[in-house]
Short mmCIF file of C-alpha atoms and ligand atoms in Angstrom, two decimals:
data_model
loop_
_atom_site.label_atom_id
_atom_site.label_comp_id
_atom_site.label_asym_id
_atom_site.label_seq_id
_atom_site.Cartn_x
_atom_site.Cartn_y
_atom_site.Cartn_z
CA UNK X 1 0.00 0.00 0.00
CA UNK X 2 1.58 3.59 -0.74
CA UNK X 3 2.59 5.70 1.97
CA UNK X 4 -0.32 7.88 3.03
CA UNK X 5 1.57 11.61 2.19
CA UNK X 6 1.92 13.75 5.35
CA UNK X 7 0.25 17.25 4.82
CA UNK X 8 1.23 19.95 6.78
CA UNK X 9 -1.13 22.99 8.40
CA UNK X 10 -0.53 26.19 7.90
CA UNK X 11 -1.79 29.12 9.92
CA UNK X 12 -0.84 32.79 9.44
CA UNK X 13 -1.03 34.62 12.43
CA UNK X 14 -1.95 38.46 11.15
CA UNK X 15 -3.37 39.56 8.49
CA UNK X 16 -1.82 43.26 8.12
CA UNK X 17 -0.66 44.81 4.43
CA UNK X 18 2.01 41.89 4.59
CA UNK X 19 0.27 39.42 6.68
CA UNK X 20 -2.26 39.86 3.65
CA UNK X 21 0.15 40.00 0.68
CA UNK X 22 2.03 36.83 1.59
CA UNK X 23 -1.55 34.60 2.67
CA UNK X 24 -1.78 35.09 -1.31
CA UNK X 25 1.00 33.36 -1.77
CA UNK X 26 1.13 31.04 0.56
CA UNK X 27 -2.67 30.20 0.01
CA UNK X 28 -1.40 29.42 -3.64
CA UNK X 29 1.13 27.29 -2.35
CA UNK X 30 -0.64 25.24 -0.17
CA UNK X 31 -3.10 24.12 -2.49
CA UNK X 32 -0.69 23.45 -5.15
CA UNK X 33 2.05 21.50 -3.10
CA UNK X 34 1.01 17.86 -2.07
CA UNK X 35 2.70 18.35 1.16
CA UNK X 36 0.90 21.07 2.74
CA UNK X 37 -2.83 20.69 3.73
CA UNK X 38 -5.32 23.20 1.20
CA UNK X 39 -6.84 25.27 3.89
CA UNK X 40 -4.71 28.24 5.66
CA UNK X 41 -6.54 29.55 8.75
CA UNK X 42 -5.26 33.25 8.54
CA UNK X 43 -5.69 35.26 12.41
CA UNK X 44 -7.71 38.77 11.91
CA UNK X 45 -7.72 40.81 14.80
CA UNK X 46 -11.05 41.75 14.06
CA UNK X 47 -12.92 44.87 13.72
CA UNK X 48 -15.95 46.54 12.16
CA UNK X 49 -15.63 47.61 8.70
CA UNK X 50 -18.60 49.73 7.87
CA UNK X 51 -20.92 47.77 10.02
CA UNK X 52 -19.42 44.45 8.74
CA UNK X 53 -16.87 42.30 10.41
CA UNK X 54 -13.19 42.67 8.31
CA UNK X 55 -13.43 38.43 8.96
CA UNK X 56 -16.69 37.71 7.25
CA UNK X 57 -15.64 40.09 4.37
CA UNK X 58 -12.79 38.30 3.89
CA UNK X 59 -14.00 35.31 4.17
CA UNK X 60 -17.15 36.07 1.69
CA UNK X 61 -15.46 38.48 -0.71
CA UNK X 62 -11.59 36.96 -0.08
CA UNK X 63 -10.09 40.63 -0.10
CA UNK X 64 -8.80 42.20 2.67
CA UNK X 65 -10.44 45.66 2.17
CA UNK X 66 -8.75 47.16 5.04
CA UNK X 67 -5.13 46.29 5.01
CA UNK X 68 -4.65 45.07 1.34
CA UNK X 69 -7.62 46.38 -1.46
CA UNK X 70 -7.71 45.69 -4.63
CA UNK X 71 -6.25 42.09 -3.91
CA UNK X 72 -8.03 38.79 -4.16
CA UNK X 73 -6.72 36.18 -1.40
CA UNK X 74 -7.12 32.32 -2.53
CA UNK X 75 -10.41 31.27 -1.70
CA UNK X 76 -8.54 28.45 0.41
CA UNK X 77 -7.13 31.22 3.31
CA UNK X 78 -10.04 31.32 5.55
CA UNK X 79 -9.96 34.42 7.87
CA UNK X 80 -10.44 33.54 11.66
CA UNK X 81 -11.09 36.04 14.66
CA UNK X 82 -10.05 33.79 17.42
CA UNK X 83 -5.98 33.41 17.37
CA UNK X 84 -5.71 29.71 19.41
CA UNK X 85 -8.85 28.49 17.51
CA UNK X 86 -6.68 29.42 14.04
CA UNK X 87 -3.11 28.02 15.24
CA UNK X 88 -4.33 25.20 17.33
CA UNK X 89 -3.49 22.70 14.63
CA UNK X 90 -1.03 24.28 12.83
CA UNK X 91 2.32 22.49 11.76
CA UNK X 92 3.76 25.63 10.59
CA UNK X 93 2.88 29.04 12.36
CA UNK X 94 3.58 32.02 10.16
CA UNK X 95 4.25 35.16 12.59
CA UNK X 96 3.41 38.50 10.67
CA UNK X 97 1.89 41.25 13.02
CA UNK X 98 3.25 44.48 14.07
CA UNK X 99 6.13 44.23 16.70
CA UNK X 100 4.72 45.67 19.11
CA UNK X 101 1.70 42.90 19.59
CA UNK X 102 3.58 40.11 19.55
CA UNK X 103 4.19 39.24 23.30
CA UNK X 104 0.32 39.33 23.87
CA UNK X 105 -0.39 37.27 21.28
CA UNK X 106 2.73 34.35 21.96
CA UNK X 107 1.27 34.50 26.10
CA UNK X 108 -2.65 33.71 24.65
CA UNK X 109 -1.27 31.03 22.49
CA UNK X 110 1.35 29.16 25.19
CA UNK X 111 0.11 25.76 25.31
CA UNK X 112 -2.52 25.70 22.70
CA UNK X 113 -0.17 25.00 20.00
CA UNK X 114 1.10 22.09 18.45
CA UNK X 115 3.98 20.74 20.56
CA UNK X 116 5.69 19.99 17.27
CA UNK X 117 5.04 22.92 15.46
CA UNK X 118 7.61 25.14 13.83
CA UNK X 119 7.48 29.36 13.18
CA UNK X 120 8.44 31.42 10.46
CA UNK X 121 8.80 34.93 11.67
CA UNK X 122 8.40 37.94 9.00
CA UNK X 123 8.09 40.70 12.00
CA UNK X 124 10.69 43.33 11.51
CA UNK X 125 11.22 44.78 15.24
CA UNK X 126 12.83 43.80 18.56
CA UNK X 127 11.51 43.99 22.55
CA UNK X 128 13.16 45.49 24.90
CA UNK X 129 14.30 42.60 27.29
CA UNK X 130 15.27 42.89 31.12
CA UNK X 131 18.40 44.07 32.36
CA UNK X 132 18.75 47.09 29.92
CA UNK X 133 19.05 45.17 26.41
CA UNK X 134 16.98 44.08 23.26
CA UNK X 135 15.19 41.11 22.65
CA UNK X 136 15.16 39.49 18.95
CA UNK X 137 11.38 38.86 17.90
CA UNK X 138 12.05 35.04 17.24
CA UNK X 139 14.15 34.48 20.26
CA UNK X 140 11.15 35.45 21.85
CA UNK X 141 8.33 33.23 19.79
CA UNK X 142 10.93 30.68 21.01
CA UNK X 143 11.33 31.13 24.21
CA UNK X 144 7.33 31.58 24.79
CA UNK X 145 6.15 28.84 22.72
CA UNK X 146 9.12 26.64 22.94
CA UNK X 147 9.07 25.65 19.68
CA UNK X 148 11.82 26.84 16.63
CA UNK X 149 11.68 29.83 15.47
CA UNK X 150 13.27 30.68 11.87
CA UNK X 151 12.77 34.18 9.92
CA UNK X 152 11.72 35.81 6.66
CA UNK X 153 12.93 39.66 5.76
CA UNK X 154 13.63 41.24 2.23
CA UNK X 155 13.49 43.49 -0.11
CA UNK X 156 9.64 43.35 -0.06
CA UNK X 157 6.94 46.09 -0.20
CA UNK X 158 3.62 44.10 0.42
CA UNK X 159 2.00 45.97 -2.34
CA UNK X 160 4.64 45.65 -4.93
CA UNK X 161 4.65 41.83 -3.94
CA UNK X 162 0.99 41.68 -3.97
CA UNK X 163 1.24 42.60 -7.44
CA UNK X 164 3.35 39.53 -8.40
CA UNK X 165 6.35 42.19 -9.19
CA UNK X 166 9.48 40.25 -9.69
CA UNK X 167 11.63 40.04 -5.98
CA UNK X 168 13.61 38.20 -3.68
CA UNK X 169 13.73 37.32 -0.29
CA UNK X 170 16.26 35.47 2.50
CA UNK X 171 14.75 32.96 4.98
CA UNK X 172 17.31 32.61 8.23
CA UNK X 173 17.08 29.21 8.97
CA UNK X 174 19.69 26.62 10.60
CA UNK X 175 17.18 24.20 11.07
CA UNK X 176 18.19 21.76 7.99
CA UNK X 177 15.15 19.92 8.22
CA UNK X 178 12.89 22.53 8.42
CA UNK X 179 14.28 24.85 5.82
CA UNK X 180 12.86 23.19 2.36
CA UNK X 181 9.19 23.64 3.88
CA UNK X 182 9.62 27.23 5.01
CA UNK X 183 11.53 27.55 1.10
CA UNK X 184 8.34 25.71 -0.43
CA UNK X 185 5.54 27.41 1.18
CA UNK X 186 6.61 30.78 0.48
CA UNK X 187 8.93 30.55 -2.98
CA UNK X 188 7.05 31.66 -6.11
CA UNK X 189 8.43 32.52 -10.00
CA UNK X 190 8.22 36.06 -8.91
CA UNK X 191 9.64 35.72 -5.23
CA UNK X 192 12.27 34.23 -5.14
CA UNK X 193 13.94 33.01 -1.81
CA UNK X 194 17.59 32.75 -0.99
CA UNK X 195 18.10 30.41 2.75
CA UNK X 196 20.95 31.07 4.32
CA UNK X 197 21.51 29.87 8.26
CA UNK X 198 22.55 33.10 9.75
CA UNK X 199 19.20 33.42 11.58
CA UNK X 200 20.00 36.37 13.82
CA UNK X 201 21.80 38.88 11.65
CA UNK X 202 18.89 38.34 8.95
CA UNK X 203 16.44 39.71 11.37
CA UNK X 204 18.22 42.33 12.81
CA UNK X 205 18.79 43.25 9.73
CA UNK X 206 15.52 43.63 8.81
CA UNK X 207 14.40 45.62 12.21
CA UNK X 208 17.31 47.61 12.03
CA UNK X 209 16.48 48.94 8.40
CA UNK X 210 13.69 50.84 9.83
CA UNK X 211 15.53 52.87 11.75
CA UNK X 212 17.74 54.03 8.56
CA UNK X 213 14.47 54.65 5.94
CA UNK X 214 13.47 57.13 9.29
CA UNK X 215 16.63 59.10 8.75
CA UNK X 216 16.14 58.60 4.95
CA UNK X 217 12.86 60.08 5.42
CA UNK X 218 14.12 63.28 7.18
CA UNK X 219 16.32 64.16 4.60
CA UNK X 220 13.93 64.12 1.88
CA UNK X 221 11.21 66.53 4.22
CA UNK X 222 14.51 68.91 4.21
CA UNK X 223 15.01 69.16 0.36
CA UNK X 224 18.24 67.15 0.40
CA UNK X 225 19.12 65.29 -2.36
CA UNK X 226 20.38 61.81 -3.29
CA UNK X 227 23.73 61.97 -2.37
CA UNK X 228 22.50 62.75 1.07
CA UNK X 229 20.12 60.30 1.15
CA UNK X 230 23.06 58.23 -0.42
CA UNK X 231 25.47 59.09 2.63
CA UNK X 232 22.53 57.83 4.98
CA UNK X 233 22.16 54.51 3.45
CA UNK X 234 25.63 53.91 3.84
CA UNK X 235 26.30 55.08 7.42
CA UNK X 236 22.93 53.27 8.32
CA UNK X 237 24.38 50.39 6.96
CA UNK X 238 27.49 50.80 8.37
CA UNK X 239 26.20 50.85 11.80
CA UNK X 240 23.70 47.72 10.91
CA UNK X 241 27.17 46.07 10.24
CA UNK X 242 28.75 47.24 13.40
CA UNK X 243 25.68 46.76 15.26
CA UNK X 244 25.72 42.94 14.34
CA UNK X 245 29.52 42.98 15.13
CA UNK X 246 29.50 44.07 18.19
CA UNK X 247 25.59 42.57 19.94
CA UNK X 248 25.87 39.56 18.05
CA UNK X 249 29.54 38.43 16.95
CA UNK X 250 29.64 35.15 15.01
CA UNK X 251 27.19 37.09 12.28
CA UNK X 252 28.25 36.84 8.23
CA UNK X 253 29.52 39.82 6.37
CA UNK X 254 28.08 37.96 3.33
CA UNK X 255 24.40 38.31 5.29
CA UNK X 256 24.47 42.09 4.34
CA UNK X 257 24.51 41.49 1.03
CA UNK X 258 21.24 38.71 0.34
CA UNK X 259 17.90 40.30 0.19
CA UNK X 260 17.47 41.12 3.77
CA UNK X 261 20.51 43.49 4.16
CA UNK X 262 21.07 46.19 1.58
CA UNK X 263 18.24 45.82 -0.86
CA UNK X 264 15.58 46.10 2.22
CA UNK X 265 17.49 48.91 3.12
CA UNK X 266 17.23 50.37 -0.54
CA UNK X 267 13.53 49.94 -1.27
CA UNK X 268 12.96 50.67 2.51
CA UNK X 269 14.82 53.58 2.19
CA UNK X 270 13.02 54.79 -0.67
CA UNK X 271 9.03 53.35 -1.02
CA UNK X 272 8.47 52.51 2.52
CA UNK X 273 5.95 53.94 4.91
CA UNK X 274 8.61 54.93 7.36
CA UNK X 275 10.52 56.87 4.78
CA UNK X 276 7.22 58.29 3.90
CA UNK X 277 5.71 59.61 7.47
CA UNK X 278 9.03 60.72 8.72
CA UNK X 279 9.26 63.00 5.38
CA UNK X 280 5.86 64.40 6.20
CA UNK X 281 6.66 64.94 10.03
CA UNK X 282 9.81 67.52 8.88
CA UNK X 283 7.38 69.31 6.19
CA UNK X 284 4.51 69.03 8.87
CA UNK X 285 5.80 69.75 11.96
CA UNK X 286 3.50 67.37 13.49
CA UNK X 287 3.73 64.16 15.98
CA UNK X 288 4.72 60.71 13.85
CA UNK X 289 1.34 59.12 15.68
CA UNK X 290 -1.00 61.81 14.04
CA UNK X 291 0.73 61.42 10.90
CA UNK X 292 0.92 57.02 11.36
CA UNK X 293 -3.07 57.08 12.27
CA UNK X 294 -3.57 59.69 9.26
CA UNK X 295 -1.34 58.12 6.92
CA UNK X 296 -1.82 54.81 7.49
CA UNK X 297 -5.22 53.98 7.90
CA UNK X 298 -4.31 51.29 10.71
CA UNK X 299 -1.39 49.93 9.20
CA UNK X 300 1.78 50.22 12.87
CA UNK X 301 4.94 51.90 11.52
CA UNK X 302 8.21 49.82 13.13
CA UNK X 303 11.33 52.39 12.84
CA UNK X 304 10.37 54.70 15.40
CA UNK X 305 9.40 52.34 17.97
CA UNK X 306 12.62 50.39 17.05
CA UNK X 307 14.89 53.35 17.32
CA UNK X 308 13.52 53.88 20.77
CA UNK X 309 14.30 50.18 21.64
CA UNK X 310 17.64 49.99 20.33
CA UNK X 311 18.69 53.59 22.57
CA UNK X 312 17.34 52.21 25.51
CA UNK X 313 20.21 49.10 24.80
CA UNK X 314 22.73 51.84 23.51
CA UNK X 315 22.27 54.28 26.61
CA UNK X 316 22.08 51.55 29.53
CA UNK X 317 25.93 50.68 27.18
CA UNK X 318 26.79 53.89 27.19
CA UNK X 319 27.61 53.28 23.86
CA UNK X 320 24.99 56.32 21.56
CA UNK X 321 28.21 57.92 20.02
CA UNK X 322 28.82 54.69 18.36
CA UNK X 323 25.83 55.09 16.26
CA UNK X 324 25.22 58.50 15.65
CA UNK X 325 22.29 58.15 13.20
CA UNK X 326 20.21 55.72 14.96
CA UNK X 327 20.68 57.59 18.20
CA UNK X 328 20.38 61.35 16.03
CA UNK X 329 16.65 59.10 14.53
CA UNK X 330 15.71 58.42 18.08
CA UNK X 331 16.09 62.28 19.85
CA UNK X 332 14.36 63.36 16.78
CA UNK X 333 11.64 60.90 16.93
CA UNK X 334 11.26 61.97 20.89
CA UNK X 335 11.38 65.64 20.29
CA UNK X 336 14.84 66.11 21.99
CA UNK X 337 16.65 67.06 18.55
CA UNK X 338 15.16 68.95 15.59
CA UNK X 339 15.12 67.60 12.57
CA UNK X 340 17.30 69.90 10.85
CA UNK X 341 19.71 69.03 13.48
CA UNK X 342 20.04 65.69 11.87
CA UNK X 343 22.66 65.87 9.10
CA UNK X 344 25.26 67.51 12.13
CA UNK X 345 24.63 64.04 13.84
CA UNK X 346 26.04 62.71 11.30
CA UNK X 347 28.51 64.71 9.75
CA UNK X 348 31.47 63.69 11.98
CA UNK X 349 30.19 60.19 12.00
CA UNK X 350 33.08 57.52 13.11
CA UNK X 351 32.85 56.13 9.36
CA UNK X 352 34.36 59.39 8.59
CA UNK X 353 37.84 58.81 10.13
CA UNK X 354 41.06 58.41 8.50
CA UNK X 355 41.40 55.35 7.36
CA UNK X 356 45.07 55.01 5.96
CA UNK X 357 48.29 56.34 7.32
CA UNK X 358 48.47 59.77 5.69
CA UNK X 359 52.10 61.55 4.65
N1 NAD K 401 3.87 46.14 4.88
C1 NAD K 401 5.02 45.83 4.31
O1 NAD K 401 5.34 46.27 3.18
C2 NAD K 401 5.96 44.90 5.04
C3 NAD K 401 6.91 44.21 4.30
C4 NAD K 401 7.81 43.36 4.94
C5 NAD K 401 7.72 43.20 6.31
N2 NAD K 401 6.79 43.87 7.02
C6 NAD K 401 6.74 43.64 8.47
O2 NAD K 401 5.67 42.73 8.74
C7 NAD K 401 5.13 43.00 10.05
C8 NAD K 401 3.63 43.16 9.93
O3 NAD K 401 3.38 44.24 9.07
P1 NAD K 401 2.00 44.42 8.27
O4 NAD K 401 2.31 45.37 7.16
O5 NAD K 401 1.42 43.10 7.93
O6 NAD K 401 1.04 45.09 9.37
P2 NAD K 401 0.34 46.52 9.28
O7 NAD K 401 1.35 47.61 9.40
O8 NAD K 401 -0.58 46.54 8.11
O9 NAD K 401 -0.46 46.54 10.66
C9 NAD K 401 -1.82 46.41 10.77
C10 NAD K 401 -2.16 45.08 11.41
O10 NAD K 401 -2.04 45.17 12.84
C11 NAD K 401 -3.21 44.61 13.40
N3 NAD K 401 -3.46 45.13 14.75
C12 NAD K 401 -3.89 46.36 15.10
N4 NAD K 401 -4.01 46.42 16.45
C13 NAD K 401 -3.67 45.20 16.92
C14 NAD K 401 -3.57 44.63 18.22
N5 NAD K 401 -3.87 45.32 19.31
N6 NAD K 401 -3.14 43.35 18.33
C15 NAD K 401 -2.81 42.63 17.23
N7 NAD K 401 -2.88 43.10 15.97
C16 NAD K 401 -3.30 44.38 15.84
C17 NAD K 401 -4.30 45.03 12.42
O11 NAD K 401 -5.44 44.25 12.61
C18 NAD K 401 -3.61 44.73 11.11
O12 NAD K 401 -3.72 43.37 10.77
C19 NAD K 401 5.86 44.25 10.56
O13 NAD K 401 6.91 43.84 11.42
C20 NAD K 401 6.45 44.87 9.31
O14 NAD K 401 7.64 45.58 9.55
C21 NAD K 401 5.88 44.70 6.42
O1 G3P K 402 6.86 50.25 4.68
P1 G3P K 402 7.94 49.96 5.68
O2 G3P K 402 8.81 51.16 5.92
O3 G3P K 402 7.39 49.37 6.94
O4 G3P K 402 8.88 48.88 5.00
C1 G3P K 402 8.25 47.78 4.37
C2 G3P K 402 9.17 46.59 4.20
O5 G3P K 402 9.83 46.26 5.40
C3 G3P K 402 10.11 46.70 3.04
O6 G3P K 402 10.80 45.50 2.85
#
């Protein structure tokens, strides 16, 4: 008798403008791959959407009008409002919610989960953790949920990937097991995925981009051009590098330059949503969480938040003149710096010094 083929569950825990963008694919995936079980329960924090609750008008019109219009989800991602009642089953629990929620979600689902389940975490962000330092979003999914943890970050604007536009992508994963399904579920002919198994500096990389497309934003609300914005790539990147050097020593070079590293900081950098609020809070003049709830309609912005995590590990290390533009991002952010202030952060930045023995 032939092997009866194992078929693995997947449930997507959020359902944001990525969450939403990468259900489509992996709702594609699943039904085409004889390996993966057709339905993909997809958590909605729910709310009202002109009377109408955003799960049932997924689930009867399979388009996330809130966080992704215009987009048709396959009709095998079913939306559910209850996160433990989507995951309970799930062999493979894809993370994608704002930072800043995922603690309360990880404590409602401890012990409701699969003992043998596995994550895939595309949350850009860390925590703050106790005794003054940061904690990495997986290490965390980990640590609650006690099962692995692996990540996704790229080069990936949902909407541009929601429109099938040709990208890639790098999955952290040292798990060699668990790194063809992760690969499968999520690789398509127009996002394409690169797995490397240098799980921490992918993510940081991808939380630590936010911070830079902030300062990229500021210079473009001054009316600088784009050698400046140029100058802030590289220094951001810079102190990604050294940032990874010094927190988390063992990391790749080679990391920097897949997906996650400088092509999220490029597009980042120049079509994201924190380059794009931060821009209108120097022409403004007004707070980043007016601007985010105007902006945005709901969607969380990461790089201020982020900035403010990574100075509260920098200060308690006394170590803010080693990064001069995320700690110059965070003061402005905060009020305690101006904006124009910004490019004399930076203008002396350590990057700057001589470099070879001069005559
Ligand atoms: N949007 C992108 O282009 C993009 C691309 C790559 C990675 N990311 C990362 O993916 C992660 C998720 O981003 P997104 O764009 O899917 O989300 P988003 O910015 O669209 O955030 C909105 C989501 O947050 C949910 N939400 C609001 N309040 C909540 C609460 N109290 N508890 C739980 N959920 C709540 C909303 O229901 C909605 O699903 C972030 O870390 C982001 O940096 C985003
Ligand atoms: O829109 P942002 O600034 O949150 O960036 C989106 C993605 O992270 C780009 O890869």
């Amino acid at each position: 008798m032939a092997e009866k083929q194992i078929k693995n569950r997947v449930c997507i825990v959020g359902s944001g403008n990525w969450g939403s963008a990468i259900a489509k694919i992996v709702g594609r995936n699943a039904a085409r791959l004889p390996n993966f079980e057709d339905k993909v329960t997809m958590w909605v924090y729910e709310e009202i959407i002109e009377g109408k609750k955003l799960t049932e008008i997924i689930n009867e019109t399979h388009e996330n009008v809130k966080y992704l219009p215009g987009h048709q989800l396959p009709p095998n991602v079913v939306a559910v409002p209850d996160v433990v009642e989507a995951a309970k089953d799930a062999d493979l629990l894809i993370f994608v919610v704002p930072h800043q929620f995922v603690r309360t979600i990880c404590s409602t689902l401890l012990g409701k989960i699969k003992p043998t389940a596995a994550a895939l975490s595309l949350i850009k962000g860390f925590d703050i953790a106790e005794g003054g330092g940061i904690d990495l979003i997986s290490h965390i999914i980990t640590r609650c949920l006690k099962i692995p943890c692996a990540v996704l970050m790229g080069a990936n604007i949902a909407s541009e990937v929601a429109e099938e536009k040709f990208c890639e992508t790098t999955i952290g994963c040292r798990d060699v097991m668990l790194a063809p399904m992760m690969r499968d579920i999520i690789q398509t002919d127009y996002f394409r995925v690169v797995v490397v198994d240098d799980e921490d500096a992918v993510e940081i990389c991808g939380a630590l981009k936010n911070i830079v497309a902030v300062g990229a934003g500021f210079v473009d609300g001054l009316g600088f051009g784009d050698n400046t914005k140029a100058a802030v790539i590289r220094l951001g990147l810079m102190e990604m590098i050294k940032f990874v050097d010094v927190f988390y020593p063992g990391s790749k070079l080679s990391t920097f330059f897949e997906s996650c590293g400088v092509a999220d900081l490029i597009t980042t950098c120049y079509g994201g949503r924190n380059r794009r609020v931060a821009e209108a809070f120097v022409k403004t003049g007004r707070s980043i969480k007016e601007l985010e709830d105007e902006m945005l309609n709901g969607q969380k912005l990461q790089g201020p938040i982020t900035a403010e995590e990574v100075n509260h590990m920098l200060a308690n290390k006394n170590m803010e003149n080693k990064f001069p533009l995320f700690t110059a991002v965070f003061r402005i952010c905060r009020g305690e710096l101006k904006p124009h202030d910004f490019i004399d952060c930076i203008r002396s930045h350590p990057e700057h010094m001589v470099k070879v023995a001069m005559k």
